CSV table of C-alpha atoms in Angstrom, one decimal:
chain,number,residue,atom,x,y,z
A,1,MET,CA,-18.6,44.4,9.7
A,2,SER,CA,-16.4,46.8,11.7
A,3,GLN,CA,-17.7,50.2,12.7
A,4,THR,CA,-15.3,51.8,10.2
A,5,HIS,CA,-13.5,50.5,7.2
A,6,SER,CA,-9.9,51.6,7.7
A,7,ALA,CA,-8.1,48.5,6.4
A,8,LYS,CA,-5.9,49.0,3.4
A,9,PRO,CA,-7.0,47.1,0.3
A,10,PHE,CA,-4.6,44.3,-0.7
A,11,LEU,CA,-4.7,45.4,-4.4
A,12,SER,CA,-2.0,46.3,-6.9
A,13,VAL,CA,-2.0,47.3,-10.5
A,14,PHE,CA,0.1,45.4,-13.1
A,15,ASN,CA,0.0,46.3,-16.8
A,16,ASP,CA,-3.4,48.1,-16.2
A,17,SER,CA,-4.8,44.9,-14.7
A,18,ILE,CA,-6.0,44.6,-11.1
A,19,VAL,CA,-4.1,42.0,-9.1
A,20,ILE,CA,-5.5,40.9,-5.7
A,21,ASP,CA,-2.7,40.0,-3.4
A,22,ALA,CA,-3.9,37.5,-0.8
A,23,SER,CA,-1.3,37.4,2.0
A,24,THR,CA,-3.2,35.5,4.8
A,25,PRO,CA,-5.0,32.2,4.8
A,26,ALA,CA,-8.3,34.0,5.4
A,27,GLN,CA,-7.7,36.3,2.5
A,28,LYS,CA,-6.9,33.3,0.2
A,29,ARG,CA,-10.1,31.5,1.3
A,30,ALA,CA,-12.1,34.7,0.9
A,31,LEU,CA,-10.9,35.0,-2.7
A,32,SER,CA,-11.6,31.4,-3.4
A,33,TYR,CA,-15.1,31.6,-2.0
A,34,ALA,CA,-15.8,34.8,-3.9
A,35,THR,CA,-14.8,33.2,-7.2
A,36,THR,CA,-17.0,30.2,-6.6
A,37,ILE,CA,-20.0,32.2,-5.5
A,38,GLU,CA,-19.7,34.5,-8.5
A,39,MET,CA,-19.5,31.5,-10.9
A,40,LEU,CA,-22.6,29.9,-9.3
A,41,PHE,CA,-24.5,33.2,-9.2
A,42,ASN,CA,-23.8,33.9,-12.9
A,43,GLN,CA,-24.7,30.3,-13.8
A,44,VAL,CA,-28.1,30.7,-12.1
A,45,MET,CA,-28.8,34.1,-13.7
A,46,ASN,CA,-27.8,33.0,-17.2
A,47,SER,CA,-29.4,29.5,-17.2
A,48,LYS,CA,-32.5,30.5,-15.3
A,49,MET,CA,-32.3,27.3,-13.5
A,50,PRO,CA,-33.2,27.1,-9.8
A,51,ALA,CA,-30.3,28.0,-7.5
A,52,ASP,CA,-30.8,24.9,-5.3
A,53,ARG,CA,-30.4,22.7,-8.3
A,54,ILE,CA,-27.3,24.5,-9.5
A,55,ILE,CA,-25.6,24.4,-6.1
A,56,GLY,CA,-26.6,20.9,-5.5
A,57,GLN,CA,-25.0,19.8,-8.7
A,58,TYR,CA,-21.9,21.8,-7.9
A,59,PHE,CA,-21.4,20.2,-4.5
A,60,ARG,CA,-22.0,16.7,-6.0
A,61,GLU,CA,-19.2,17.4,-8.4
A,62,HIS,CA,-16.8,19.1,-5.9
A,63,LYS,CA,-16.5,16.7,-2.9
A,64,LYS,CA,-13.5,18.7,-1.6
A,65,HIS,CA,-15.8,21.2,0.2
A,66,GLY,CA,-16.2,20.6,3.9
A,67,SER,CA,-19.3,21.6,5.9
A,68,LYS,CA,-18.1,25.2,6.6
A,69,ASP,CA,-17.2,25.7,2.9
A,70,ARG,CA,-20.6,24.5,1.9
A,71,ARG,CA,-22.3,26.8,4.4
A,72,VAL,CA,-20.4,29.9,3.4
A,73,ILE,CA,-21.0,29.3,-0.3
A,74,ARG,CA,-24.7,28.3,0.1
A,75,GLU,CA,-25.7,31.0,2.5
A,76,SER,CA,-23.8,33.7,0.6
A,77,LEU,CA,-25.4,32.7,-2.7
A,78,PHE,CA,-29.0,32.7,-1.4
A,79,GLY,CA,-28.3,35.9,0.6
A,80,LEU,CA,-27.3,37.6,-2.7
A,81,PHE,CA,-30.6,36.8,-4.2
A,82,ARG,CA,-32.5,37.8,-1.1
A,83,TRP,CA,-31.1,41.3,-1.2
A,84,TRP,CA,-30.4,41.6,-4.9
A,85,GLY,CA,-33.0,44.4,-5.3
A,86,TRP,CA,-30.6,46.6,-3.4
A,87,LEU,CA,-27.3,44.9,-4.2
A,88,SER,CA,-27.8,45.3,-7.9
A,89,GLN,CA,-27.8,49.0,-7.5
A,90,LEU,CA,-24.2,49.0,-6.3
A,91,GLN,CA,-21.7,50.2,-8.9
A,92,SER,CA,-18.0,51.1,-9.1
A,93,GLU,CA,-15.6,51.8,-11.9
A,94,GLN,CA,-14.0,48.4,-11.4
A,95,PRO,CA,-16.3,45.3,-11.8
A,96,HIS,CA,-14.4,43.2,-9.3
A,97,VAL,CA,-14.8,45.9,-6.7
A,98,THR,CA,-18.6,46.0,-7.4
A,99,TRP,CA,-18.7,42.2,-6.8
A,100,PHE,CA,-16.9,42.4,-3.5
A,101,ARG,CA,-19.1,45.3,-2.4
A,102,GLN,CA,-22.1,43.1,-3.2
A,103,LEU,CA,-20.6,40.2,-1.2
A,104,SER,CA,-19.6,42.5,1.7
A,105,ALA,CA,-23.0,44.3,1.9
A,106,CYS,CA,-24.8,40.9,1.7
A,107,ALA,CA,-22.7,39.5,4.5
A,108,THR,CA,-23.5,42.6,6.6
A,109,LEU,CA,-27.3,42.4,6.0
A,110,GLU,CA,-27.3,38.7,6.6
A,111,GLN,CA,-25.1,39.1,9.7
A,112,HIS,CA,-22.9,36.2,8.6
A,113,ALA,CA,-20.7,34.7,11.3
A,114,TRP,CA,-17.5,34.0,9.3
A,115,HIS,CA,-15.9,37.3,10.2
A,116,ASP,CA,-12.4,36.5,8.9
A,117,ILE,CA,-13.9,36.0,5.4
A,118,THR,CA,-16.2,39.0,5.5
A,119,GLN,CA,-13.4,41.3,6.7
A,120,ALA,CA,-11.4,40.3,3.7
A,121,TRP,CA,-14.3,41.0,1.4
A,122,ASP,CA,-14.8,44.4,3.2
A,123,THR,CA,-11.2,45.3,2.5
A,124,ILE,CA,-11.3,44.5,-1.2
A,125,ALA,CA,-14.6,46.3,-1.4
A,126,ALA,CA,-12.7,49.5,-0.6
A,127,TRP,CA,-15.7,51.2,1.0
A,128,THR,CA,-15.4,54.9,1.8
A,129,PRO,CA,-14.7,55.0,5.6
A,130,THR,CA,-18.0,55.8,7.3
A,131,GLU,CA,-19.8,55.1,10.5
A,132,ILE,CA,-21.9,52.0,10.1
A,133,PRO,CA,-25.0,51.6,12.3
A,134,PRO,CA,-25.2,48.5,14.5
A,135,THR,CA,-26.0,45.4,12.5
A,136,ASN,CA,-27.7,43.2,15.1
A,137,SER,CA,-31.2,44.3,14.2
A,138,ASP,CA,-33.7,42.2,12.2
A,139,SER,CA,-35.8,45.2,11.4
A,140,ILE,CA,-36.1,45.7,7.7
A,141,ASN,CA,-36.1,49.5,8.2
A,142,ASP,CA,-32.8,49.3,10.1
A,143,LYS,CA,-31.4,47.1,7.4
A,144,LEU,CA,-32.3,49.7,4.8
A,145,ALA,CA,-30.6,52.5,6.9
A,146,LEU,CA,-27.6,50.2,7.2
A,147,PHE,CA,-27.4,49.6,3.5
A,148,MET,CA,-27.8,53.2,2.5
A,149,SER,CA,-25.1,54.3,5.1
A,150,LEU,CA,-22.7,51.6,3.8
A,151,SER,CA,-23.3,52.2,0.1
A,152,GLY,CA,-23.9,55.9,0.0
A,153,LEU,CA,-27.0,55.3,-2.1
A,154,THR,CA,-30.0,57.4,-1.1
A,155,ALA,CA,-32.8,56.3,-3.5
A,156,CYS,CA,-33.2,52.7,-2.2
A,157,GLN,CA,-36.7,51.6,-1.2
A,158,LEU,CA,-38.1,48.6,0.7
A,159,SER,CA,-40.2,47.7,-2.4
A,160,ASP,CA,-37.0,47.3,-4.4
A,161,LEU,CA,-36.4,43.9,-2.7
A,162,LEU,CA,-39.3,42.4,-4.8
A,163,PRO,CA,-39.5,42.9,-8.5
A,164,ASN,CA,-42.0,45.5,-9.9
A,165,TRP,CA,-44.0,42.8,-11.6
A,166,PHE,CA,-44.7,41.2,-8.1
A,167,TRP,CA,-46.4,44.3,-6.9
A,168,GLN,CA,-48.4,44.5,-10.1
A,169,THR,CA,-49.6,40.9,-10.1
A,170,CYS,CA,-49.8,40.3,-6.3
A,171,PRO,CA,-51.4,43.5,-4.9
A,172,VAL,CA,-50.6,44.1,-1.3
A,173,VAL,CA,-52.6,46.6,0.8
A,174,SER,CA,-50.3,49.5,1.8
A,175,THR,CA,-50.5,48.7,5.5
A,176,ASP,CA,-49.2,45.2,4.9
A,177,GLN,CA,-46.3,46.0,2.5
A,178,LEU,CA,-43.7,46.4,5.1
A,179,ALA,CA,-44.6,43.1,6.7
A,180,VAL,CA,-44.6,41.3,3.3
A,181,VAL,CA,-41.1,42.6,2.5
A,182,GLU,CA,-39.8,41.8,5.9
A,183,ALA,CA,-41.1,38.2,5.6
A,184,MET,CA,-39.8,37.8,2.0
A,185,THR,CA,-36.2,38.8,3.2
A,186,SER,CA,-36.1,36.4,6.1
A,187,ARG,CA,-35.9,32.6,6.1
A,188,PRO,CA,-38.9,30.7,7.6
A,189,PRO,CA,-38.2,27.7,9.9
A,190,ILE,CA,-38.2,24.2,8.5
A,191,TRP,CA,-41.8,23.1,9.2
A,192,ALA,CA,-42.7,19.4,9.5
A,193,ARG,CA,-45.6,17.2,10.2
A,194,VAL,CA,-45.7,14.3,12.7
A,195,GLN,CA,-47.5,11.1,11.7
A,196,SER,CA,-48.2,7.7,13.3
A,197,MET,CA,-46.9,8.8,16.7
A,198,LYS,CA,-47.7,11.5,19.3
A,199,THR,CA,-46.3,14.9,18.6
A,200,THR,CA,-44.8,15.3,22.1
A,201,ALA,CA,-42.9,12.0,21.7
A,202,ALA,CA,-41.6,13.1,18.3
A,203,ILE,CA,-40.4,16.4,19.7
A,204,ALA,CA,-38.7,14.6,22.6
A,205,GLN,CA,-36.9,12.3,20.1
A,206,LEU,CA,-35.8,15.2,17.9
A,207,ASN,CA,-34.6,17.3,20.8
A,208,LYS,CA,-32.5,14.4,22.0
A,209,ALA,CA,-31.0,14.1,18.5
A,210,GLY,CA,-30.0,17.8,18.6
A,211,VAL,CA,-32.9,19.2,16.5
A,212,ASP,CA,-34.6,22.4,17.7
A,213,ALA,CA,-38.1,21.0,17.4
A,214,MET,CA,-41.1,22.9,18.8
A,215,ALA,CA,-44.8,22.4,18.6
A,216,SER,CA,-47.0,24.7,16.5
A,217,GLN,CA,-49.8,26.6,18.2
A,218,TYR,CA,-52.1,25.9,15.2
A,219,PHE,CA,-52.1,22.2,14.3
A,220,ALA,CA,-51.7,19.3,16.7
A,221,ASP,CA,-49.3,17.5,14.3
A,222,ALA,CA,-47.3,20.4,13.0
A,223,ILE,CA,-43.8,21.2,14.4
A,224,SER,CA,-41.0,23.7,13.7
A,225,LEU,CA,-37.5,22.2,13.3
A,226,GLY,CA,-35.8,25.6,13.6
A,227,HIS,CA,-33.5,27.2,11.0
A,228,LYS,CA,-30.4,24.9,11.1
A,229,SER,CA,-29.7,22.6,8.2
A,230,ILE,CA,-30.7,19.0,9.1
A,231,ASN,CA,-29.5,15.7,7.5
A,232,LEU,CA,-32.8,13.9,7.7
A,233,ASN,CA,-31.2,10.6,6.8
A,234,GLU,CA,-29.5,10.7,10.2
A,235,ILE,CA,-32.7,11.3,12.1
A,236,ASP,CA,-34.4,8.1,13.3
A,237,THR,CA,-37.8,9.8,13.6
A,238,TYR,CA,-37.7,10.6,9.9
A,239,LYS,CA,-36.2,7.2,8.8
A,240,GLN,CA,-39.0,5.4,10.7
A,241,GLY,CA,-41.7,7.4,8.8
A,242,HIS,CA,-42.9,9.5,11.7
A,243,LEU,CA,-41.8,12.8,10.2
A,244,GLU,CA,-42.5,14.5,6.8
A,245,ILE,CA,-41.2,18.0,5.8
A,246,GLN,CA,-44.1,20.1,4.9
A,247,ASP,CA,-44.4,23.9,5.3
A,248,LEU,CA,-47.1,25.1,7.7
A,249,ALA,CA,-49.0,27.0,4.9
A,250,SER,CA,-49.0,23.8,2.9
A,251,GLN,CA,-50.4,21.9,5.9
A,252,VAL,CA,-53.4,24.3,5.9
A,253,ILE,CA,-54.6,22.6,2.7
A,254,GLY,CA,-55.1,19.2,4.3
A,255,GLN,CA,-56.7,20.8,7.3
A,256,ILE,CA,-59.2,22.6,5.0
A,257,CYS,CA,-59.9,19.3,3.2
A,258,GLN,CA,-60.9,17.6,6.5
A,259,PRO,CA,-60.9,14.1,5.0
A,260,GLN,CA,-63.2,11.7,6.9
A,261,THR,CA,-61.8,8.3,8.0
A,262,ASP,CA,-63.8,6.4,5.4
A,263,HIS,CA,-63.7,8.9,2.5
A,264,ILE,CA,-62.3,8.3,-1.0
A,265,TRP,CA,-60.1,11.2,-2.1
A,266,TRP,CA,-58.2,12.1,-5.3
A,267,ASP,CA,-55.1,14.3,-5.2
A,268,ALA,CA,-55.2,15.4,-8.9
A,269,CYS,CA,-51.8,17.2,-9.0
A,270,SER,CA,-50.0,15.3,-6.3
A,271,GLY,CA,-46.3,15.8,-7.2
A,272,ALA,CA,-44.3,13.8,-4.7
A,273,GLY,CA,-47.3,13.5,-2.5
A,274,GLY,CA,-46.8,15.7,0.5
A,275,LYS,CA,-50.5,16.5,0.7
A,276,THR,CA,-51.5,12.9,-0.2
A,277,LEU,CA,-49.6,11.7,2.8
A,278,GLN,CA,-51.1,14.4,5.0
A,279,LEU,CA,-54.7,13.4,3.9
A,280,ARG,CA,-54.0,9.8,4.8
A,281,SER,CA,-52.4,10.8,8.1
A,282,LEU,CA,-55.5,12.8,9.0
A,283,MET,CA,-57.7,9.8,8.2
A,284,LEU,CA,-55.6,7.6,10.4
A,285,GLN,CA,-55.5,10.1,13.3
A,286,GLN,CA,-59.3,9.7,13.5
A,287,ASP,CA,-59.2,5.9,13.3
A,288,PRO,CA,-56.1,3.7,13.0
A,289,GLN,CA,-58.2,1.2,11.1
A,290,SER,CA,-59.3,3.8,8.6
A,291,THR,CA,-60.8,2.3,5.4
A,292,GLY,CA,-60.4,5.6,3.4
A,293,THR,CA,-58.3,5.6,0.3
A,294,ILE,CA,-56.4,8.2,-1.7
A,295,THR,CA,-55.5,8.1,-5.4
A,296,ALA,CA,-52.6,10.4,-6.4
A,297,SER,CA,-52.1,11.6,-10.0
A,298,ASP,CA,-49.4,13.6,-11.8
A,299,ILE,CA,-48.2,14.0,-15.4
A,300,ARG,CA,-44.7,13.0,-14.2
A,301,ASN,CA,-43.8,9.5,-13.1
A,302,LYS,CA,-40.7,10.4,-11.1
A,303,PRO,CA,-42.6,12.2,-8.3
A,304,LEU,CA,-45.2,9.4,-8.2
A,305,GLU,CA,-42.3,6.9,-7.6
A,306,GLU,CA,-41.1,9.2,-4.8
A,307,LEU,CA,-44.6,9.2,-3.3
A,308,LYS,CA,-44.6,5.4,-3.2
A,309,LYS,CA,-41.3,5.4,-1.3
A,310,ARG,CA,-42.6,8.0,1.2
A,311,ALA,CA,-45.8,6.0,1.7
A,312,LYS,CA,-43.8,2.8,2.3
A,313,ARG,CA,-41.6,4.6,4.8
A,314,ALA,CA,-44.6,5.9,6.6
A,315,GLY,CA,-46.3,2.5,6.6
A,316,PHE,CA,-49.4,3.9,5.0
A,317,ASN,CA,-51.8,1.7,3.1
A,318,ASN,CA,-54.7,2.6,0.8
A,319,ILE,CA,-52.6,5.0,-1.3
A,320,ASN,CA,-52.8,4.4,-5.1
A,321,VAL,CA,-51.2,6.2,-8.0
A,322,ALA,CA,-52.9,6.9,-11.4
A,323,PRO,CA,-50.7,9.0,-13.8
A,324,TRP,CA,-52.2,11.5,-16.1
A,325,LYS,CA,-51.5,10.0,-19.6
A,326,SER,CA,-53.8,12.2,-21.7
A,327,ASP,CA,-56.5,14.8,-21.4
A,328,ALA,CA,-58.9,12.1,-20.2
A,329,LEU,CA,-59.4,11.7,-16.5
A,330,PRO,CA,-57.0,9.0,-15.0
A,331,VAL,CA,-59.8,8.1,-12.5
A,332,SER,CA,-63.5,7.4,-12.7
A,333,ALA,CA,-65.9,10.4,-12.9
A,334,ASP,CA,-68.5,11.1,-10.2
A,335,THR,CA,-66.7,8.8,-7.7
A,336,PHE,CA,-64.8,10.8,-5.0
A,337,ASP,CA,-65.9,12.2,-1.7
A,338,GLY,CA,-63.2,14.8,-2.2
A,339,VAL,CA,-60.9,16.0,-5.0
A,340,LEU,CA,-57.8,18.2,-4.3
A,341,VAL,CA,-56.5,20.3,-7.2
A,342,ASP,CA,-53.1,21.7,-6.1
A,343,ALA,CA,-52.5,23.4,-9.4
A,344,PRO,CA,-49.2,24.3,-11.1
A,345,CYS,CA,-48.6,28.0,-10.4
A,346,SER,CA,-46.0,30.8,-10.3
A,347,CYS,CA,-44.9,29.8,-6.8
A,348,THR,CA,-44.6,33.4,-5.6
A,349,GLY,CA,-45.7,32.1,-2.2
A,350,THR,CA,-42.4,30.1,-1.9
A,351,TRP,CA,-40.0,33.0,-2.5
A,352,ARG,CA,-38.8,33.0,1.1
A,353,ARG,CA,-37.2,29.6,0.4
A,354,ASN,CA,-36.4,30.3,-3.2
A,355,PRO,CA,-35.3,33.9,-3.4
A,356,ASP,CA,-33.6,33.4,-6.7
A,357,MET,CA,-37.0,32.8,-8.4
A,358,ARG,CA,-38.1,36.4,-7.9
A,359,TRP,CA,-35.2,37.5,-10.3
A,360,LEU,CA,-35.3,34.6,-12.7
A,361,ASP,CA,-39.1,34.8,-13.5
A,362,ASP,CA,-41.1,37.7,-14.9
A,363,ALA,CA,-44.8,38.6,-15.0
A,364,SER,CA,-45.4,35.7,-17.5
A,365,ALA,CA,-44.9,33.3,-14.6
A,366,VAL,CA,-48.3,34.5,-13.3
A,367,THR,CA,-50.1,35.5,-16.5
A,368,ASP,CA,-49.3,32.3,-18.4
A,369,LYS,CA,-51.0,30.1,-15.7
A,370,PRO,CA,-54.7,30.9,-15.3
A,371,ALA,CA,-55.9,29.2,-18.5
A,372,LEU,CA,-54.1,26.0,-17.6
A,373,GLN,CA,-55.3,26.2,-14.0
A,374,LEU,CA,-58.9,26.6,-15.0
A,375,ASP,CA,-58.6,23.7,-17.5
A,376,ILE,CA,-57.2,21.4,-14.8
A,377,LEU,CA,-59.8,22.4,-12.2
A,378,THR,CA,-62.7,21.9,-14.7
A,379,ARG,CA,-61.5,18.5,-15.8
A,380,SER,CA,-60.8,17.4,-12.2
A,381,ALA,CA,-64.2,18.6,-10.9
A,382,ALA,CA,-65.8,15.8,-13.0
A,383,ALA,CA,-64.5,13.2,-10.5
A,384,VAL,CA,-66.4,14.7,-7.5
A,385,LYS,CA,-69.5,12.8,-6.7
A,386,SER,CA,-72.8,14.5,-5.7
A,387,GLY,CA,-72.4,16.1,-2.3
A,388,GLY,CA,-68.6,15.8,-2.5
A,389,GLN,CA,-65.9,18.4,-2.0
A,390,LEU,CA,-63.7,20.1,-4.5
A,391,VAL,CA,-60.6,22.0,-3.1
A,392,TYR,CA,-58.5,24.3,-5.2
A,393,ALA,CA,-55.1,25.4,-4.0
A,394,THR,CA,-51.9,27.1,-5.2
A,395,CYS,CA,-48.7,28.4,-3.6
A,396,SER,CA,-49.3,31.7,-5.5
A,397,LEU,CA,-50.1,35.1,-4.0
A,398,SER,CA,-51.7,36.4,-7.2
A,399,PRO,CA,-55.5,36.8,-7.5
A,400,SER,CA,-55.3,36.0,-11.2
A,401,GLU,CA,-54.2,32.5,-10.3
A,402,ASN,CA,-56.4,32.2,-7.3
A,403,GLU,CA,-59.7,33.9,-6.8
A,404,HIS,CA,-60.1,34.7,-10.5
A,405,VAL,CA,-59.7,31.1,-11.5
A,406,VAL,CA,-62.3,29.9,-8.9
A,407,GLU,CA,-64.7,32.7,-10.0
A,408,ALA,CA,-64.3,31.7,-13.7
A,409,PHE,CA,-64.9,28.0,-12.8
A,410,LEU,CA,-68.1,28.8,-10.8
A,411,ALA,CA,-69.3,31.1,-13.6
A,412,GLN,CA,-69.3,28.2,-16.1
A,413,THR,CA,-71.1,25.7,-13.9
A,414,ASN,CA,-74.0,25.7,-11.5
A,415,GLU,CA,-73.1,22.4,-9.9
A,416,PHE,CA,-70.7,23.7,-7.4
A,417,GLU,CA,-70.8,26.4,-4.7
A,418,LEU,CA,-68.2,27.9,-2.4
A,419,VAL,CA,-68.0,26.7,1.2
A,420,PRO,CA,-66.8,29.4,3.7
A,421,VAL,CA,-63.5,28.5,5.5
A,422,ILE,CA,-61.9,29.6,8.7
A,423,HIS,CA,-58.5,31.2,8.5
A,424,PRO,CA,-56.5,28.8,10.8
A,425,PHE,CA,-54.1,31.5,12.0
A,426,THR,CA,-56.5,34.4,12.5
A,427,GLY,CA,-59.9,32.7,13.1
A,428,GLU,CA,-61.6,34.9,10.5
A,429,SER,CA,-64.3,33.4,8.3
A,430,CYS,CA,-63.7,33.9,4.5
A,431,SER,CA,-65.1,32.7,1.2
A,432,MET,CA,-61.5,32.0,-0.1
A,433,LEU,CA,-58.3,31.9,1.9
A,434,THR,CA,-54.9,33.5,1.1
A,435,ILE,CA,-52.2,32.7,3.6
A,436,TRP,CA,-49.6,35.5,3.6
A,437,PRO,CA,-46.1,34.5,4.8
A,438,GLN,CA,-45.8,37.1,7.5
A,439,VAL,CA,-48.9,35.8,9.5
A,440,ALA,CA,-47.5,32.6,10.9
A,441,ASP,CA,-43.9,32.5,9.7
A,442,SER,CA,-44.6,30.2,6.7
A,443,ASP,CA,-44.8,30.2,3.0
A,444,GLY,CA,-47.7,31.8,1.1
A,445,MET,CA,-50.6,29.7,0.0
A,446,PHE,CA,-54.2,30.0,-1.4
A,447,VAL,CA,-57.1,27.6,-0.9
A,448,ALA,CA,-60.8,27.6,-1.8
A,449,LYS,CA,-63.3,24.9,-0.9
A,450,MET,CA,-66.3,24.0,-3.0
A,451,HIS,CA,-69.2,21.6,-2.6
A,452,ARG,CA,-71.0,19.7,-5.4
A,453,LYS,CA,-74.7,20.3,-5.0
C-alpha cells in the first residue's frame, strides 16, 4: 500500500449503475480476482462449509488457474476471515466500494506481495487520502493502528478479531489476551513428525528438496517445514513414509501417552490416524522390533481407510482398525495398557489454520459437545485394564469441553485418578494441560492423563 492514496478511481456512472473501467492488464486481473474471491467468500458464509473444502472444490473445477492465481485467491480468502472482525466494520454507500475496501485493507494487513493487484484494489476502494503508517510490522497493535488510520474507524479493538462467544466460552486471563489475538491472526508453520529415520537426515533431505525444514527444540522427532505451501507428493521423504504432517500441539498428545514398546493401545477416536501413527512410531523408536500393537477406531470408515494407506506408506505393522458400529465397545473391555480418547470438539484450538470457522460457528459449537464427550470417555474407559492409562484430549480451548468433562468423569467413578503431567514447552507440572497457540507457535490443544487404580 502506498503512503498516500492519490490514484484516481477508474469508475464511471451509467444509468445510475457503477461501471468499473479496467484499462490495464493488472486492473483486469484485479477485477477478476475480486469477483472470484467474493463468490467464494459468500459461498463459505452462506453454506457454513469449511473454506478449505469450498476452495478445493473450486480449484478442481477450474483448472485454468495457475499457481499465482491460486495463491492470490487462497491467501486473500483466508486473510479476509483472519481479519473479518475488523473488516466487517467497513461501510460505504456503495456495496462494491465496501468490498474493495475490505480486499484492500486485508492485503495491507497481510502484507501481500502482489502489488499490481493490490494497487488496483486500493484505487477502486477510493480511500480518503491519508498518511498510512509503515506496514512492515507484525505487531498486532501496529496493525490495529494501521487499520484505524486507513479506515477512519476509531472504535476497533483487538478483541474484535475473535467472536464474542469465544471470549465467553474460552476465558483468557487479561495478561494473555494480546498474545492470544496475535497468535490467532498469524499462520503457524507446517509442523511435521519424522519416523523411521534420523531427524537430522530427514532435515538434510528436505532442505536439499527446497523445503525450509528445521528441528524443533521440544521433541526429537518434530520439525517445522516453514510457511510455504508444499506439494508433499513431490517430496521423497514423505513418499517413502518418513514424514507425517502433524501439528506440534497434536504431537504433545503422543508424548504424554508415552507408549511402551510392548504395550497394547487403543485410539478410540482415531480419525485418519495421525496420533495412531505417532504412538506406533514412539514404540519403534524405543525398539525397532517392538511387539506393541495399536487398534484404531472411528465411526467413519473413510478415515480408517486413509489410516491403512498411511500405515502402509510408513511400513508400520501391528496397527489394526475396529470401527464403532454401535454404542457397544468395538474392542474388548479391561484389555488395554493405554486408551486415547481424542474426542470430537469445537476445534477452537485450530482457528489459526481455519480462520473461517470462528465466523461460521457460534457458542453451540462448544456447548453442544460436553455431554457427547463425557459419554465417549465413559464408554472408552471400560477398555482400560487395571493399572492402565486413560488419556483424554481435544483441540478445544474451552474448559467446558476439557477440565469440566474430566472432572465430571472422575466424579462418577472411583476407579481412575489424575496423573500430573509436565508442560513440554514450559516445564511446569500441572494436573491437566492446555496448550495455548502462542506458547510454541502451534495450534491449541488440551490433554489430561488418568490411571486406572
